[in-house]
Amino acid sequence: MSAPAVAQRPPPASVSAAVTNVFDTDMESGGTVGLSAVTLTGGGNWPVSQTTTLGIQARVDIDNWKFDKPAAFGGQTPWQGTNRFSLAVPVGFSLGDGWNMSLSPSVELTGEEGADASESLGYGLTALAIKAFARDKLLGVGVGVFSNIEKTTAFPFLIIDWKIAEDWRVSNPLQVGPSGPAGLMLSYQIAPQWEIGAGAAYRTYRFRLAEDNPIAKNGVGEASYIPVFAQATYRGQTGWRFDLYGGAMTSGSLKVMDSQGENDIAEDDVKTAPTVAVAFSARF
C-alpha cells in the first residue's frame, strides 16, 4: 500500500518504502498460501514552464509467495517470487481556473524469477483531469489503458481529495496502475499530526512465469483480490510520514494460464487473509 498518486501538485521529489505481510490462509481446493512483499518508490516533478511540469516515477515490488500443497495446482508451487519494476514519465499541464491535466506513459517489467524479460514487458498510459474547488477540495476523473502480459485493459477512475466536514476527508489511498484504480478511503484527523482511516480497492495483476515453471513454462500467472484496511498515519513536520495498516485481503483468486494468456491451466480461490503493513515516505 502506498500514498496517493493523484495529488494536484506533487512535491518536487519523494521516496517511500513499504513492507506488507499477508498471513497464510487456506485455498478453496486445499493447501495454503501467504505473501510477504517489499515496495520501494521514488521520483520527482519539475517545472519546465509556467504551466507545464515533467516528472519521473520509479517503483519496485518484490513479492515472496509461500505455498503449501495447493491442491488445485497439483500440489506444486505455481510460482516462486515475483518482481515488478515500473517507470513512468508524467507530464502535467495547468489550464487555469483551478484545472490541471496530466498524461503519464509508463513501462513495466513483471515476472517470476527466471522469466524471460522480453516476454515480461508491459506498457500503459494514464490521463487525468483535476479541478481544485478549494485548497482542500480536489475532484477529477481519469482513464488508464494498459497492455500487460498478453492482455489489454482500460478502466476509468475517480480522483478525489475532499474535506467533507471538519476533520473528515475522502481520498484515494493507492496508486493507479496496471493492477487497477486507486480505491477510496475515508479518514479522520484525530490530532494535528495524527489521522486514522479505512478504505478498500480492487487489485489484479499479471506476471510472466519462469521458463522452467513446473505447471506452465513461460506461462502467465494472475493474482486478484480486494484489500480492505484500516490505517493510522503520523505526519512529521519536515515532510515525512509513517503509516500503519491492518486489514484483510478478500475475494482472492490465483490463476495459471498458457503462454498466450488465453487458456486457463489451473486456478483456485483464496479465503480471506489477515494483512498488516508499514510504510515510510518523505518528500523534499
Short mmCIF file of C-alpha atoms in Angstrom, two decimals, residues 48-238:
data_model
loop_
_atom_site.label_atom_id
_atom_site.label_comp_id
_atom_site.label_asym_id
_atom_site.label_seq_id
_atom_site.Cartn_x
_atom_site.Cartn_y
_atom_site.Cartn_z
CA VAL A 48 9.59 23.21 -17.42
CA SER A 49 7.43 26.30 -17.94
CA GLN A 50 4.87 28.33 -16.02
CA THR A 51 2.13 25.88 -16.98
CA THR A 52 3.93 22.55 -17.52
CA THR A 53 5.72 20.05 -15.28
CA LEU A 54 7.75 16.98 -16.20
CA GLY A 55 8.39 14.12 -13.82
CA ILE A 56 9.77 10.65 -13.42
CA GLN A 57 8.47 7.95 -11.09
CA ALA A 58 10.06 4.57 -10.43
CA ARG A 59 8.67 1.64 -8.44
CA VAL A 60 9.98 -1.77 -7.42
CA ASP A 61 7.79 -4.55 -5.95
CA ILE A 62 9.43 -7.71 -4.60
CA ASP A 63 6.84 -10.38 -3.69
CA ASN A 64 7.74 -13.59 -1.87
CA TRP A 65 4.95 -16.16 -2.25
CA LYS A 66 4.62 -19.11 0.15
CA PHE A 67 2.56 -22.10 -0.99
CA ASP A 68 1.97 -25.36 0.85
CA LYS A 69 0.42 -28.26 -1.08
CA PRO A 70 -2.01 -26.23 -3.26
CA ALA A 71 -4.36 -28.97 -4.47
CA ALA A 72 -5.76 -27.04 -7.45
CA PHE A 73 -2.22 -26.80 -8.83
CA GLY A 74 -1.48 -30.48 -8.40
CA GLY A 75 0.32 -29.87 -5.11
CA GLN A 76 3.06 -27.96 -6.95
CA THR A 77 4.10 -24.39 -6.25
CA PRO A 78 2.51 -22.41 -9.13
CA TRP A 79 5.18 -19.70 -8.91
CA GLN A 80 8.03 -18.58 -6.70
CA GLY A 81 8.97 -14.97 -6.02
CA THR A 82 7.64 -12.37 -8.45
CA ASN A 83 9.14 -8.97 -9.19
CA ARG A 84 7.73 -5.80 -10.73
CA PHE A 85 9.76 -2.87 -11.99
CA SER A 86 7.93 0.16 -13.40
CA LEU A 87 8.90 3.57 -14.73
CA ALA A 88 6.51 6.41 -15.57
CA VAL A 89 7.08 9.88 -17.02
CA PRO A 90 4.14 12.13 -16.02
CA VAL A 91 3.61 15.40 -17.84
CA GLY A 92 1.34 17.91 -16.10
CA PHE A 93 -0.48 20.93 -17.52
CA SER A 94 -2.03 23.81 -15.60
CA LEU A 95 -5.06 25.10 -17.52
CA GLY A 96 -6.11 27.90 -15.20
CA ASP A 97 -9.27 28.39 -13.16
CA GLY A 98 -8.22 25.52 -10.89
CA TRP A 99 -7.95 22.93 -13.69
CA ASN A 100 -4.95 20.62 -14.13
CA MET A 101 -4.37 17.77 -16.58
CA SER A 102 -1.75 15.04 -16.72
CA LEU A 103 -0.55 12.37 -19.15
CA SER A 104 1.66 9.59 -17.80
CA PRO A 105 3.13 6.97 -20.14
CA SER A 106 4.72 4.01 -18.37
CA VAL A 107 6.63 0.79 -18.93
CA GLU A 108 6.63 -2.21 -16.58
CA LEU A 109 8.60 -5.44 -16.27
CA THR A 110 6.66 -8.08 -14.33
CA GLY A 111 7.67 -11.69 -13.91
CA GLU A 112 8.52 -14.66 -11.78
CA GLU A 113 12.19 -15.05 -11.01
CA GLY A 114 13.68 -16.78 -14.06
CA ALA A 115 11.12 -15.41 -16.53
CA ASP A 116 12.17 -14.17 -19.96
CA ALA A 117 12.49 -10.38 -19.57
CA SER A 118 11.50 -9.72 -23.20
CA GLU A 119 8.22 -11.58 -22.58
CA SER A 120 7.54 -9.73 -19.31
CA LEU A 121 7.17 -6.19 -20.61
CA GLY A 122 4.00 -4.13 -20.37
CA TYR A 123 3.09 -0.60 -21.42
CA GLY A 124 0.47 1.87 -20.34
CA LEU A 125 -0.90 5.38 -20.30
CA THR A 126 -2.95 7.22 -17.71
CA ALA A 127 -4.72 10.51 -18.42
CA LEU A 128 -6.47 12.61 -15.82
CA ALA A 129 -8.16 15.95 -15.30
CA ILE A 130 -8.47 17.55 -11.85
CA LYS A 131 -10.41 20.58 -10.68
CA ALA A 132 -9.38 22.39 -7.48
CA PHE A 133 -12.51 23.90 -5.98
CA ALA A 134 -10.61 25.00 -2.85
CA ARG A 135 -7.32 24.22 -1.12
CA ASP A 136 -8.80 21.08 0.47
CA LYS A 137 -11.33 20.16 -2.22
CA LEU A 138 -9.97 18.37 -5.32
CA LEU A 139 -12.08 16.31 -7.68
CA GLY A 140 -11.30 14.73 -11.04
CA VAL A 141 -11.58 11.80 -13.40
CA GLY A 142 -9.08 9.73 -15.29
CA VAL A 143 -8.66 6.75 -17.56
CA GLY A 144 -5.94 4.13 -17.65
CA VAL A 145 -5.06 1.92 -20.62
CA PHE A 146 -2.50 -0.86 -20.14
CA SER A 147 -1.11 -3.64 -22.31
CA ASN A 148 0.34 -6.05 -19.81
CA ILE A 149 1.40 -9.70 -20.34
CA GLU A 150 -0.86 -10.77 -23.22
CA LYS A 151 -3.83 -8.63 -22.14
CA THR A 152 -5.01 -5.05 -22.73
CA THR A 153 -7.25 -3.40 -20.13
CA ALA A 154 -8.87 0.02 -19.87
CA PHE A 155 -10.71 1.50 -16.91
CA PRO A 156 -11.97 4.88 -15.68
CA PHE A 157 -11.19 6.04 -12.16
CA LEU A 158 -12.22 8.76 -9.73
CA ILE A 159 -9.69 11.24 -8.33
CA ILE A 160 -10.68 12.80 -5.03
CA ASP A 161 -9.11 14.58 -2.08
CA TRP A 162 -12.09 16.28 -0.44
CA LYS A 163 -12.61 17.62 3.07
CA ILE A 164 -16.26 16.71 3.60
CA ALA A 165 -16.53 18.05 7.17
CA GLU A 166 -14.36 19.33 9.98
CA ASP A 167 -11.52 16.74 10.34
CA TRP A 168 -13.14 14.32 7.81
CA ARG A 169 -11.72 13.64 4.36
CA VAL A 170 -12.32 11.30 1.38
CA SER A 171 -9.27 10.48 -0.76
CA ASN A 172 -7.53 7.86 -2.90
CA PRO A 173 -5.26 5.55 -0.86
CA LEU A 174 -3.42 3.63 -3.60
CA GLN A 175 -1.62 4.23 -6.88
CA VAL A 176 -3.31 3.95 -10.26
CA GLY A 177 -1.54 1.44 -12.48
CA PRO A 178 -1.84 -1.86 -14.35
CA SER A 179 -3.15 -3.50 -11.18
CA GLY A 180 -6.18 -1.20 -11.03
CA PRO A 181 -7.68 2.13 -9.91
CA ALA A 182 -6.73 3.98 -6.72
CA GLY A 183 -9.63 2.94 -4.47
CA LEU A 184 -11.35 5.10 -1.85
CA MET A 185 -10.59 5.90 1.79
CA LEU A 186 -12.46 7.83 4.49
CA SER A 187 -10.16 9.38 7.09
CA TYR A 188 -10.49 11.39 10.32
CA GLN A 189 -7.87 13.75 11.78
CA ILE A 190 -7.72 12.99 15.50
CA ALA A 191 -4.83 15.39 16.24
CA PRO A 192 -2.73 17.89 14.25
CA GLN A 193 -0.26 15.19 13.16
CA TRP A 194 -2.41 12.05 13.51
CA GLU A 195 -5.01 10.64 11.15
CA ILE A 196 -6.96 7.39 11.06
CA GLY A 197 -8.97 5.96 8.19
CA ALA A 198 -10.45 2.97 6.41
CA GLY A 199 -10.64 2.07 2.75
CA ALA A 200 -10.78 -0.54 0.02
CA ALA A 201 -9.73 -1.08 -3.59
CA TYR A 202 -9.63 -3.71 -6.31
CA ARG A 203 -6.24 -5.13 -7.40
CA THR A 204 -5.36 -7.55 -10.18
CA TYR A 205 -2.02 -8.08 -11.86
CA ARG A 206 -0.38 -10.45 -14.31
CA PHE A 207 3.19 -11.67 -14.50
CA ARG A 208 5.25 -13.84 -16.80
CA LEU A 209 6.11 -17.26 -15.36
CA ALA A 210 9.63 -18.69 -15.41
CA GLU A 211 10.92 -20.63 -18.37
CA ASP A 212 11.23 -23.69 -16.11
CA ASN A 213 7.89 -23.23 -14.29
CA PRO A 214 6.59 -26.74 -13.40
CA ILE A 215 2.98 -26.01 -14.40
CA ALA A 216 3.24 -23.71 -17.42
CA LYS A 217 6.68 -22.97 -18.86
CA ASN A 218 6.76 -19.30 -19.92
CA GLY A 219 3.08 -19.13 -18.95
CA VAL A 220 1.12 -16.32 -17.34
CA GLY A 221 0.24 -16.01 -13.65
CA GLU A 222 -2.55 -13.81 -12.34
CA ALA A 223 -3.48 -12.72 -8.83
CA SER A 224 -6.56 -10.66 -7.95
CA TYR A 225 -8.02 -9.56 -4.63
CA ILE A 226 -9.84 -6.77 -2.79
CA PRO A 227 -7.79 -5.22 0.04
CA VAL A 228 -9.91 -3.83 2.89
CA PHE A 229 -7.93 -1.95 5.53
CA ALA A 230 -7.76 0.46 8.44
CA GLN A 231 -4.90 2.95 8.54
CA ALA A 232 -3.15 5.15 11.12
CA THR A 233 -0.90 7.94 9.85
CA TYR A 234 1.60 10.19 11.62
CA ARG A 235 2.89 13.20 9.69
CA GLY A 236 6.18 14.75 10.67
CA GLN A 237 6.75 18.48 10.46
CA THR A 238 9.54 18.17 7.87
#
